PDB file of C-alpha atoms in Angstrom:
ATOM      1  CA  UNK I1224     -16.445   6.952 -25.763  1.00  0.00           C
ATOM      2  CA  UNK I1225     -17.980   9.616 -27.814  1.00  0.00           C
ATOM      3  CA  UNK I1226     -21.482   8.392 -26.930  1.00  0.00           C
ATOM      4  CA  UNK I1227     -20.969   8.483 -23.515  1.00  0.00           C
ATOM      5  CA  UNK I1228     -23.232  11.027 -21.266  1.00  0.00           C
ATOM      6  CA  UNK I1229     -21.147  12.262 -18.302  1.00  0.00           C
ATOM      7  CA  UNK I1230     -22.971  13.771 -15.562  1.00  0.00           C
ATOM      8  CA  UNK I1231     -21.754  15.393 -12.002  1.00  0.00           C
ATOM      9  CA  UNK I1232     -22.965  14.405  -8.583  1.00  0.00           C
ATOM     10  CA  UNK I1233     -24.080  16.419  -6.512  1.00  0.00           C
ATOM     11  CA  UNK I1234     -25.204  17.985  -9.564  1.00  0.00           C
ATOM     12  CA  UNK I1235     -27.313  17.584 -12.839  1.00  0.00           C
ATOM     13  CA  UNK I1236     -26.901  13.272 -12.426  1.00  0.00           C
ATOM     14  CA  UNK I1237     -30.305  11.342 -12.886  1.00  0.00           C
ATOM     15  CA  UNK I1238     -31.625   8.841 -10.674  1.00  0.00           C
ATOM     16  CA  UNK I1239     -30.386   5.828 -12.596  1.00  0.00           C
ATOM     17  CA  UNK I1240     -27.031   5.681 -14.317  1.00  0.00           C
ATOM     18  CA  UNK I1241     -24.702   2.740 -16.110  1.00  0.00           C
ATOM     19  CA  UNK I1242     -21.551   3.345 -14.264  1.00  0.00           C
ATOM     20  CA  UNK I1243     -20.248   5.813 -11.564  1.00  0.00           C
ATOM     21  CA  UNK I1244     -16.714   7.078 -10.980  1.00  0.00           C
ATOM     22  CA  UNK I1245     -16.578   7.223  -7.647  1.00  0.00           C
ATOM     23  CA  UNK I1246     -13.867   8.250  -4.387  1.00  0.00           C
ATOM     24  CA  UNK I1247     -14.528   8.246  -1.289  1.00  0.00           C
ATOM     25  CA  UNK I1248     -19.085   9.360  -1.964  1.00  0.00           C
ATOM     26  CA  UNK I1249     -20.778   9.929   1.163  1.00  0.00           C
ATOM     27  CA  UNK I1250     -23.621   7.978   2.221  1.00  0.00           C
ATOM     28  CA  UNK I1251     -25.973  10.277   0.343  1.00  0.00           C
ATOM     29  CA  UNK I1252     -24.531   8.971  -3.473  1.00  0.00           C
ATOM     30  CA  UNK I1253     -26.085   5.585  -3.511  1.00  0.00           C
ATOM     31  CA  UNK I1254     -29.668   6.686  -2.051  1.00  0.00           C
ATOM     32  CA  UNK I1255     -30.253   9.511  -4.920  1.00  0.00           C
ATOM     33  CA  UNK I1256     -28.668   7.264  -7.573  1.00  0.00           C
ATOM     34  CA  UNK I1257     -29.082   3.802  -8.571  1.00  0.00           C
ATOM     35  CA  UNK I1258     -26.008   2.162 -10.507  1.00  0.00           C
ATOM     36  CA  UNK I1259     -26.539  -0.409 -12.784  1.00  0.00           C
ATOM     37  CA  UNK I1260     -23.782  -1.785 -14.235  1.00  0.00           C
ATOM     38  CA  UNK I1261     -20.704  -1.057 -12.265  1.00  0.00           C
ATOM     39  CA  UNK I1262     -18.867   1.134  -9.645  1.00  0.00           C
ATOM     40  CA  UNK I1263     -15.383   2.450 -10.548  1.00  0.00           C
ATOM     41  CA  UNK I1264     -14.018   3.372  -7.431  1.00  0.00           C
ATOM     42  CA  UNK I1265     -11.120   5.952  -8.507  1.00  0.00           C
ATOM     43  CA  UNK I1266      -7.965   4.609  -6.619  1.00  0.00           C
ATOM     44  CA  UNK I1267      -6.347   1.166  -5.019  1.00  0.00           C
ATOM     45  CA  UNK I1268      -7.634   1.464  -2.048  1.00  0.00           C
ATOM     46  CA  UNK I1269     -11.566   0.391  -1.670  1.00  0.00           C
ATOM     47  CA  UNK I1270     -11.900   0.213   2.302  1.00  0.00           C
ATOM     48  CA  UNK I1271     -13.493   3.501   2.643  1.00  0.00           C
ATOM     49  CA  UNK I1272     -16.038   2.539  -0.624  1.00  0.00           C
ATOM     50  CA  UNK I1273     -16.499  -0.532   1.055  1.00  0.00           C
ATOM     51  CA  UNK I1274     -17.881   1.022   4.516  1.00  0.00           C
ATOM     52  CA  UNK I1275     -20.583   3.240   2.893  1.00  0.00           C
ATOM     53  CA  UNK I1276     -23.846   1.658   4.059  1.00  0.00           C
ATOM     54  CA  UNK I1277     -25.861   2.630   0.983  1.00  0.00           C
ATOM     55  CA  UNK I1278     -23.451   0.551  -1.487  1.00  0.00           C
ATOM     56  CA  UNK I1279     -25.751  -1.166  -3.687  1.00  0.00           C
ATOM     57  CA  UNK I1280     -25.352  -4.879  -3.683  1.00  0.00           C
ATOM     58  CA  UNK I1281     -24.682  -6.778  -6.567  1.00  0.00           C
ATOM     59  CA  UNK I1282     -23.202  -4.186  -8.157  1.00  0.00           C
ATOM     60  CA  UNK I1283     -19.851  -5.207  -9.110  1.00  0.00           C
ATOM     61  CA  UNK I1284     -17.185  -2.575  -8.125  1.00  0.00           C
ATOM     62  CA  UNK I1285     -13.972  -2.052  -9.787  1.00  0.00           C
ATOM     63  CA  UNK I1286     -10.805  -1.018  -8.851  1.00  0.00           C
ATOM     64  CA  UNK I1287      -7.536   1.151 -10.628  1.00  0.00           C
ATOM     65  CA  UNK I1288      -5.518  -1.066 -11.179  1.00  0.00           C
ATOM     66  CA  UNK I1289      -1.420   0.730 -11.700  1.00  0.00           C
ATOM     67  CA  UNK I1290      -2.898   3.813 -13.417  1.00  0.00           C
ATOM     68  CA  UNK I1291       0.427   5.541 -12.655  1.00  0.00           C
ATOM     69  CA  UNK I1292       1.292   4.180  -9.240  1.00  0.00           C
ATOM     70  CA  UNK I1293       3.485   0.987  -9.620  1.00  0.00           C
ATOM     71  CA  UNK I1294       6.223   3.513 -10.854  1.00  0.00           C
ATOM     72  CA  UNK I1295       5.881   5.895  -8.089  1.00  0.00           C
ATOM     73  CA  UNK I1296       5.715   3.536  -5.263  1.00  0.00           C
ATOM     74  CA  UNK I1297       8.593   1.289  -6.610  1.00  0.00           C
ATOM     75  CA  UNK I1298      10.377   4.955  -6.684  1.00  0.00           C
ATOM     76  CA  UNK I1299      10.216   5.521  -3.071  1.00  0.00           C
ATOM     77  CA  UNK I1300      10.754   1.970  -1.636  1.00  0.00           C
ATOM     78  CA  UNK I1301      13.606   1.586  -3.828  1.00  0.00           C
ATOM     79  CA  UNK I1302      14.565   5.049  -1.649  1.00  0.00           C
ATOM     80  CA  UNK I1303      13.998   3.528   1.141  1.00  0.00           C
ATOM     81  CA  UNK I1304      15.460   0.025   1.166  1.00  0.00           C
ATOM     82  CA  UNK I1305      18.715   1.886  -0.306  1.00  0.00           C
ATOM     83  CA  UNK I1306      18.742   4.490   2.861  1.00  0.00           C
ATOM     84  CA  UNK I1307      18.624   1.556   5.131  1.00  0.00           C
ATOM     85  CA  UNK I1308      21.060  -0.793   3.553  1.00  0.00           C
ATOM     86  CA  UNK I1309      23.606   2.010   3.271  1.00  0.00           C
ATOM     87  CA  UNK I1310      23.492   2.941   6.666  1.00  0.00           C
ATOM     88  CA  UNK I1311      22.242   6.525   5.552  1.00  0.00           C
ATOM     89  CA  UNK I1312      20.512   7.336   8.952  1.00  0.00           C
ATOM     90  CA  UNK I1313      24.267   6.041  10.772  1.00  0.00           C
ATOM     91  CA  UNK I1314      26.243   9.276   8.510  1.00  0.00           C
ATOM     92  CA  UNK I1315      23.413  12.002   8.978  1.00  0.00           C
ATOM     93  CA  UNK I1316      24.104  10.979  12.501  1.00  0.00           C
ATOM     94  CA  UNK I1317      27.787  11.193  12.341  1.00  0.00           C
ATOM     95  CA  UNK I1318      27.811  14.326  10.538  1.00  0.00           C
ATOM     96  CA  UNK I1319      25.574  16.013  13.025  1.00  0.00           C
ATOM     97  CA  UNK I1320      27.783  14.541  15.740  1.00  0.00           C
ATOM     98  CA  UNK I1321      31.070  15.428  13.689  1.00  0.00           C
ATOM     99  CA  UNK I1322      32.351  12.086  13.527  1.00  0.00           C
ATOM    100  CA  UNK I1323      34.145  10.648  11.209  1.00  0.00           C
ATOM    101  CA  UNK I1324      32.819   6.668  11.473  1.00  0.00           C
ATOM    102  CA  UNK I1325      32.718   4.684   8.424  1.00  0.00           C
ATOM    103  CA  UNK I1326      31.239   0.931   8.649  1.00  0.00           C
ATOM    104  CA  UNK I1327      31.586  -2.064   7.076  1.00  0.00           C
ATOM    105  CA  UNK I1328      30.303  -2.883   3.654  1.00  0.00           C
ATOM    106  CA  UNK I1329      27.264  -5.352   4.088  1.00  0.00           C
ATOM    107  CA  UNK I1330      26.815  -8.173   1.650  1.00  0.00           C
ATOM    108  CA  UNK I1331      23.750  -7.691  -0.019  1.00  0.00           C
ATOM    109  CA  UNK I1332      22.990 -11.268   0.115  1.00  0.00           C
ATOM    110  CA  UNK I1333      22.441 -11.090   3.763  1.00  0.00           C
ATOM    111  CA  UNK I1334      19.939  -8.129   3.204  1.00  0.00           C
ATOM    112  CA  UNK I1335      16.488  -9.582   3.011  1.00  0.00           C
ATOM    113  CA  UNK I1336      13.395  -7.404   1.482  1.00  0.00           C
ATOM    114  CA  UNK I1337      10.077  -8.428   2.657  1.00  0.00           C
ATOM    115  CA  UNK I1338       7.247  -7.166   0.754  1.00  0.00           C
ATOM    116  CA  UNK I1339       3.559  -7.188   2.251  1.00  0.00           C
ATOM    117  CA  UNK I1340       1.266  -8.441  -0.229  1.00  0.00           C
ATOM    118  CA  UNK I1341       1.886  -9.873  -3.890  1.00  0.00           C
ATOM    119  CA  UNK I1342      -0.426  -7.280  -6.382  1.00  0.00           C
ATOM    120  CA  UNK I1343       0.670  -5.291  -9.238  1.00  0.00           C
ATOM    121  CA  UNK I1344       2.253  -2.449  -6.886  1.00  0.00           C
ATOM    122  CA  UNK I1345       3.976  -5.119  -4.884  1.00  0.00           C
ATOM    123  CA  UNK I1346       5.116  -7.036  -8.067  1.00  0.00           C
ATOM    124  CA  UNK I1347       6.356  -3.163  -9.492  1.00  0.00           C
ATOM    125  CA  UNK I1348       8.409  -2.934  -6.476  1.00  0.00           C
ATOM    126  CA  UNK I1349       9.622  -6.304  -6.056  1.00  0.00           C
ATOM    127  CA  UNK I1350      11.165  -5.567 -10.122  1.00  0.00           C
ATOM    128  CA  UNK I1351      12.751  -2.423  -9.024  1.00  0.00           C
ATOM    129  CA  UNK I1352      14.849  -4.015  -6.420  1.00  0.00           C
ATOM    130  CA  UNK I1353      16.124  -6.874  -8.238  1.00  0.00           C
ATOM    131  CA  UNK I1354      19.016  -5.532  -9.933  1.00  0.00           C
ATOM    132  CA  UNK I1355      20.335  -4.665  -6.129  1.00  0.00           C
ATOM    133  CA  UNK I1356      20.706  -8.430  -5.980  1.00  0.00           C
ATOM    134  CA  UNK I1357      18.238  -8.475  -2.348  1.00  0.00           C
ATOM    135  CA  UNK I1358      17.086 -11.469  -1.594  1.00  0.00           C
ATOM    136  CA  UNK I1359      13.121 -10.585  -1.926  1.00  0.00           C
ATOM    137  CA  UNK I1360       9.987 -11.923  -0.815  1.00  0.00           C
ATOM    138  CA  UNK I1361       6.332 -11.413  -0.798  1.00  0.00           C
ATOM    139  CA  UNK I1362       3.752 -12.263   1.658  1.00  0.00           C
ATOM    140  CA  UNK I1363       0.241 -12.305   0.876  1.00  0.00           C
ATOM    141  CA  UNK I1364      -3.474 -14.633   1.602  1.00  0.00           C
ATOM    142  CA  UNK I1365      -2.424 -17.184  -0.999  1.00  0.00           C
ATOM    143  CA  UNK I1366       0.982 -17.885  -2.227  1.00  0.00           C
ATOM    144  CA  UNK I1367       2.472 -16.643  -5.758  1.00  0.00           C
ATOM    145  CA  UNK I1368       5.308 -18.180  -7.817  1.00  0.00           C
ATOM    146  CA  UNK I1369       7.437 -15.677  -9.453  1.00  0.00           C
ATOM    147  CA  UNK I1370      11.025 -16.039 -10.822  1.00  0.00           C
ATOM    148  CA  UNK I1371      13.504 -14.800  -8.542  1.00  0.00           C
ATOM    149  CA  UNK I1372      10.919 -13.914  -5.242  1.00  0.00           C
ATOM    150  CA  UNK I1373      10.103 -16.287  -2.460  1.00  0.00           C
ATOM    151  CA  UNK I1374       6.591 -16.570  -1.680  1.00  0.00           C
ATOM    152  CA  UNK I1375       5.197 -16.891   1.713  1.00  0.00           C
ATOM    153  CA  UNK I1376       1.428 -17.643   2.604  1.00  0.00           C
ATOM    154  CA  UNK I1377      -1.021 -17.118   5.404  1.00  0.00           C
ATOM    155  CA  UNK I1378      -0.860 -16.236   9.333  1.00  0.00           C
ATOM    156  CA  UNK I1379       1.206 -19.689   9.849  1.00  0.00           C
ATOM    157  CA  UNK I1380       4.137 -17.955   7.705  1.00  0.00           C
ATOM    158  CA  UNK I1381       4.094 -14.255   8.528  1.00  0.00           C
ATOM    159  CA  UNK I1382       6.730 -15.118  11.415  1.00  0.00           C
ATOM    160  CA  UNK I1383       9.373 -16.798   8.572  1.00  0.00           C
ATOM    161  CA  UNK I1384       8.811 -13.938   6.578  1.00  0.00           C
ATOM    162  CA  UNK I1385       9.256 -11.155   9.209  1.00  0.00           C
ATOM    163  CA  UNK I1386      12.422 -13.183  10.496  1.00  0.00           C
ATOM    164  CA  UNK I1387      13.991 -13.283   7.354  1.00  0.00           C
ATOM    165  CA  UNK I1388      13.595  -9.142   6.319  1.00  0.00           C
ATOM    166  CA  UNK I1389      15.538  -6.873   7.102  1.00  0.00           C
ATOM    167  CA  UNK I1390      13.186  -4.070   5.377  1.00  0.00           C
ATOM    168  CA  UNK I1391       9.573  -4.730   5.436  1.00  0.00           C
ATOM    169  CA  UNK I1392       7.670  -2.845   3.232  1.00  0.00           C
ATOM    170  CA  UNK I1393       3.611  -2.746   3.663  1.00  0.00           C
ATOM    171  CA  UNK I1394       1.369  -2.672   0.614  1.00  0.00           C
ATOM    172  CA  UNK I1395      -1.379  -4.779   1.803  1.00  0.00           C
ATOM    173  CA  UNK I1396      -4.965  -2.931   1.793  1.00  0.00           C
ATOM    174  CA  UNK I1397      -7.166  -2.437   4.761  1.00  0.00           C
ATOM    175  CA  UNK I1398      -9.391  -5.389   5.516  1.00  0.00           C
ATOM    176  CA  UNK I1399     -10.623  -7.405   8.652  1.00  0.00           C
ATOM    177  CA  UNK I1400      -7.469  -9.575   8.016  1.00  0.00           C
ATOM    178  CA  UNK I1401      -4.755  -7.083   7.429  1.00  0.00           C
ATOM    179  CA  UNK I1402      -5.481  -4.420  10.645  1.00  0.00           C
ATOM    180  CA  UNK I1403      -2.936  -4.420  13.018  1.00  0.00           C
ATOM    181  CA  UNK I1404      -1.243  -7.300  11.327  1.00  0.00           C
ATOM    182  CA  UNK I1405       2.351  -5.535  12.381  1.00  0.00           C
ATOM    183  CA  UNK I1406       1.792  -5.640  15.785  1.00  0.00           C
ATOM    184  CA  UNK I1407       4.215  -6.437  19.073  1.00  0.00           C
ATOM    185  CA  UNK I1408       4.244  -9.710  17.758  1.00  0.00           C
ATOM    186  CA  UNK I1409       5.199  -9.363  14.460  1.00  0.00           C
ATOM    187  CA  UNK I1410       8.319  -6.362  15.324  1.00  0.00           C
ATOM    188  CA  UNK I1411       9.279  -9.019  17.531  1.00  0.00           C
ATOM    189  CA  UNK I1412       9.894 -11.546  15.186  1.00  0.00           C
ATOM    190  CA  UNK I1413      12.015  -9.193  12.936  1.00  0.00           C
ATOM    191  CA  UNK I1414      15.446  -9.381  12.891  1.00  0.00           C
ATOM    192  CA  UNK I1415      17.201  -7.033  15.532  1.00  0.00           C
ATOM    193  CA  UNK I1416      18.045  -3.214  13.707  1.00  0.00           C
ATOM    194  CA  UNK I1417      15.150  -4.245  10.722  1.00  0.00           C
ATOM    195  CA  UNK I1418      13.236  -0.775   9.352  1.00  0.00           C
ATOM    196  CA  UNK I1419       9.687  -0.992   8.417  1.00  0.00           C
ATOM    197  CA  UNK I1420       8.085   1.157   5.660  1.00  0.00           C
ATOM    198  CA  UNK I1421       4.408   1.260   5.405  1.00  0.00           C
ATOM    199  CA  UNK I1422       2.957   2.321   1.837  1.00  0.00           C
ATOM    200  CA  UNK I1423      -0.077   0.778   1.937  1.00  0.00           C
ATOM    201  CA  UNK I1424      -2.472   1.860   4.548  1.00  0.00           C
ATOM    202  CA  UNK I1425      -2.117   2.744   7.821  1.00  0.00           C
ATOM    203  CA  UNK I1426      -3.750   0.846   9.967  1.00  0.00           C
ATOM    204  CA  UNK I1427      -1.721  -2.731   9.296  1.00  0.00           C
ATOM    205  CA  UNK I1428       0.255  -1.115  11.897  1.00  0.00           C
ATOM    206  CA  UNK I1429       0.063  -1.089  15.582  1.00  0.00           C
ATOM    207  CA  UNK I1430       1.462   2.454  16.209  1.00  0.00           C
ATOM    208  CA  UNK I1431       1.703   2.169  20.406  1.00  0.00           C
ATOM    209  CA  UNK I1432       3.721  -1.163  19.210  1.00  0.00           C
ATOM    210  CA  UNK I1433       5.850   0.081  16.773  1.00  0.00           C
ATOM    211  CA  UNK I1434       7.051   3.520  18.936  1.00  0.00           C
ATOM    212  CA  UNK I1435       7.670   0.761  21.480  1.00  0.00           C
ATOM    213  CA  UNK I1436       9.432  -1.364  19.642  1.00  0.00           C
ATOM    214  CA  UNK I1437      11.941   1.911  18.060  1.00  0.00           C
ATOM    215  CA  UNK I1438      12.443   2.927  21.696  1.00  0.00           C
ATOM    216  CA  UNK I1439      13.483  -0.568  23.084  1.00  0.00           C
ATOM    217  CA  UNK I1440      15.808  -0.398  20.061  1.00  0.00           C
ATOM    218  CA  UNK I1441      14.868  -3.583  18.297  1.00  0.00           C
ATOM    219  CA  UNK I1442      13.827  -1.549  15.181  1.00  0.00           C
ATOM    220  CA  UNK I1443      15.965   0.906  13.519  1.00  0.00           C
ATOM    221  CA  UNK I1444      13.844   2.916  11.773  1.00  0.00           C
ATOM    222  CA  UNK I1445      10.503   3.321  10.280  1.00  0.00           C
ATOM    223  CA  UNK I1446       9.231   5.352   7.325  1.00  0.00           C
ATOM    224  CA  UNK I1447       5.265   6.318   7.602  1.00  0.00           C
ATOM    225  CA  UNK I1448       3.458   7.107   4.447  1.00  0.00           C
ATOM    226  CA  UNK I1449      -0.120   6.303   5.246  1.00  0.00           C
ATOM    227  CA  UNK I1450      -2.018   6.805   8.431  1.00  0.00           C
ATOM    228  CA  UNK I1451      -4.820   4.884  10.408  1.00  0.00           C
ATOM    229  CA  UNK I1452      -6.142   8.618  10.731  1.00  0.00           C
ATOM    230  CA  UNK I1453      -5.321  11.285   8.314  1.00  0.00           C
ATOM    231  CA  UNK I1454      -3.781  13.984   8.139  1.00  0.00           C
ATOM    232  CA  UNK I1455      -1.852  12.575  11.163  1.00  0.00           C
ATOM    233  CA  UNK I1456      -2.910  14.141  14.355  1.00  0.00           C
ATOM    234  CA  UNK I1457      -0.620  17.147  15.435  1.00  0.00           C
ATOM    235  CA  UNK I1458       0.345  15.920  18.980  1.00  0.00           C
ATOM    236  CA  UNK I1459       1.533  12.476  17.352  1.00  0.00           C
ATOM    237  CA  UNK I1460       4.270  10.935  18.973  1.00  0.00           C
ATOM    238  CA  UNK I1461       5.215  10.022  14.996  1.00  0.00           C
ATOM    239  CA  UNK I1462       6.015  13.888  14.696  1.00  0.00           C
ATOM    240  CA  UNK I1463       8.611  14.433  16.362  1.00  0.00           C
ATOM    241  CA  UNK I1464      10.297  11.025  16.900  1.00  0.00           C
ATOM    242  CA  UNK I1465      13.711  10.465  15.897  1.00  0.00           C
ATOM    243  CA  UNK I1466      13.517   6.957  14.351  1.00  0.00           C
ATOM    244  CA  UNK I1467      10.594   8.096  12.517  1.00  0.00           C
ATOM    245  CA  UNK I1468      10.036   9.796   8.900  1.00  0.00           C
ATOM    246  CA  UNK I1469       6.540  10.850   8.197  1.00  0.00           C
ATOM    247  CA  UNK I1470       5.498  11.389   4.662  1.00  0.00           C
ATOM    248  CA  UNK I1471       1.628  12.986   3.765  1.00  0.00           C
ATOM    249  CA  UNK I1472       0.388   9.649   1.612  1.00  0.00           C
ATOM    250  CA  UNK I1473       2.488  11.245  -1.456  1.00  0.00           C
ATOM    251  CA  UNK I1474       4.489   7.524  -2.130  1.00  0.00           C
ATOM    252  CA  UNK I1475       2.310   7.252  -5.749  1.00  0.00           C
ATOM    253  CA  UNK I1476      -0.305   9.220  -6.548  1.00  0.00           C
ATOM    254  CA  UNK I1477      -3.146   8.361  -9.250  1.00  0.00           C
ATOM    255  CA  UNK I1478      -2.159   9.904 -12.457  1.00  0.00           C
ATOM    256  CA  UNK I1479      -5.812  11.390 -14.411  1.00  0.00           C
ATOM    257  CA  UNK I1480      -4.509  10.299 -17.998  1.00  0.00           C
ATOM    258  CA  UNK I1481      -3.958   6.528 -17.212  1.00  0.00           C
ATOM    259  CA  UNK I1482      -6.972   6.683 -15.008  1.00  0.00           C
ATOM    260  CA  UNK I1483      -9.402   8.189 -17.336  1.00  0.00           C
ATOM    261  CA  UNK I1484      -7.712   5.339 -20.168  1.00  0.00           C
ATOM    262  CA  UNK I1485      -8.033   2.195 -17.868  1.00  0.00           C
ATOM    263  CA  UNK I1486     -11.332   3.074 -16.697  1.00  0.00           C
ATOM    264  CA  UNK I1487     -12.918   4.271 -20.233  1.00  0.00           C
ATOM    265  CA  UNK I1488     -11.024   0.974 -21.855  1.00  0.00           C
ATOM    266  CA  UNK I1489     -12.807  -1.122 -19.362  1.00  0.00           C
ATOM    267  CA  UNK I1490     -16.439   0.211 -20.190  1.00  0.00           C
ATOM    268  CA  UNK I1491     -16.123  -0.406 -23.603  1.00  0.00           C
ATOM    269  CA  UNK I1492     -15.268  -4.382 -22.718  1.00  0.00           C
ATOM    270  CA  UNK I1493     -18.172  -4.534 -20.181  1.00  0.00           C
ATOM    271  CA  UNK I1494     -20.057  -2.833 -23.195  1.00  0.00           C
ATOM    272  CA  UNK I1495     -18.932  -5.555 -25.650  1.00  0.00           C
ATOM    273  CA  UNK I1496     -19.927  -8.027 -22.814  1.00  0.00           C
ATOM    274  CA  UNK I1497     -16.158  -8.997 -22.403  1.00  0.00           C
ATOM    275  CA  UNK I1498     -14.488  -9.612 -19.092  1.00  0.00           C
ATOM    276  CA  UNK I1499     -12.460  -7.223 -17.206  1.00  0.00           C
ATOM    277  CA  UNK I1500      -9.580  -7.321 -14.386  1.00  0.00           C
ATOM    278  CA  UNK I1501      -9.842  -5.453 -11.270  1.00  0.00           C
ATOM    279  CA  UNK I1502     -13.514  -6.506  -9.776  1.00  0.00           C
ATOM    280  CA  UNK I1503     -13.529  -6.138  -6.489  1.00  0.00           C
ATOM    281  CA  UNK I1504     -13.993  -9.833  -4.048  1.00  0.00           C
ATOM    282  CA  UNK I1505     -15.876  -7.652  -1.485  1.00  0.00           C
ATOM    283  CA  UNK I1506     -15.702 -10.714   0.958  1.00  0.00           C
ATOM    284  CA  UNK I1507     -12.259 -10.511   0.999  1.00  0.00           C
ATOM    285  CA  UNK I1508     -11.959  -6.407   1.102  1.00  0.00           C
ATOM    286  CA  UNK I1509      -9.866  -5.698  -2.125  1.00  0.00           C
TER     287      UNK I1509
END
């Protein structure tokens, strides 16, 4: 885009510009500058650019879309799912205990990986895992065929789904839909000894239900990435609890190259007057 003028906010910007890059602006961005053609909100996540009151309507905003992350986050749930269905936490227990207590080999068959929500992370994931011969399945708003995943759809279905997962791993965003969808209700439904691991963002869970749910013993385990409030309060029960392991939101990070490609590559289509992937249904909250 060598015709492109860049400018900084706060800074030397002017009160009207084509496109802004924007993460996480404060309320002050959208009063001193008027966008006119679209807002590129620099990560995933859009719940905290959605909740800025000065967010001009009409505007369409636009989301990254991969830019480094599917990689990284099918990394660490691959981590994950593996640590549970090889009974990792069982031998660091053993060892500590100095036992020597082997168990049984588990059928991988019988090891169901739920995935919350169907996007390109979720899809990046649910590739990862295949060759470990899980059966895997996505839930999501609307349902979505692909070879070798079951789909399940809607509030009517998130019991099925939660019954049949023995990991459930959360990459849904944060909307009016998705808070506190993993509630009492929903570790109840899980099968008895299941691990959650939240990628997404923090506040689909419940955390009073979920610390009661890992001291009743129904859950195993669960692996925290992602926080309804961040950085995670020090006096946290999370902290310090032994069926819990807290990560700082480090499961995939936006890498600058791909970002600064994807979003430049979709400028120059908007600028050819050519559609582009990744607009924002603000309705909907992703």
């Amino acid at each position: 885009m060598p015709a492109a003028r860049l400018h900084l906010w706060p800074g030397d910007a002017p009160a009207e510009v084509d496109y802004a890059l924007v993460w996480k602006p404060d309320g002050e961005t959208f009063r001193q500058v008027e966008v006119r053609r679209a807002i590129f909100n620099l990560g995933a996540g859009v719940d905290a650019l959605l909740a800025v009151p000065s967010l001009p309507q009409g505007v369409p905003i636009v989301r990254l879309e991969d830019a480094g992350m599917a990689v990284q986050m099918a990394e660490y749930a691959v981590f994950e799912v593996l640590r549970a269905y090889r009974d990792v936490g069982h031998y660091v227990r053993a060892q500590q205990e100095g036992r020597w207590a082997p168990l049984a080999r588990r059928d991988p068959a019988s090891f169901g990986v739920g995935i919350l929500g169907a996007g390109v992370l979720a899809q990046a994931v649910a590739a990862a895992l295949a060759p470990f011969r899980f059966p895997i399945a996505t839930w999501s708003r609307s349902a979505h065929a692909r070879p070798g995943v079951e789909s399940f759809a809607g509030r009517g279905r998130l019991p099925a789904f939660l019954a049949r997962s023995r990991v459930v791993i959360g990459l849904l965003p944060s909307t009016r839909d998705t808070r506190g969808l993993l509630d009492a209700a929903a570790f109840a439904a899980m099968p008895a000894g299941a691990h959650v691991v939240n990628l997404g963002r923090g506040d689909l869970v419940v955390d009073a239900d979920l610390l009661a749910a890992l001291d009743a013993g129904h859950l195993a385990h669960a692996t925290l990435d992602v926080f309804g409030d961040e950085p995670l309060s020090p006096g946290h029960a999370f902290w310090h609890h032994p069926k819990v392991t807290i990560t700082p939101h480090v499961s995939a990070v936006t890498d600058l190259g791909e970002t600064v490609a994807q979003v430049a590559a979709k400028i120059e289509a908007l600028e050819r007057g050519e559609p582009i992937s990744g607009i924002v249904d603000r309705a909907r909250g992703y």
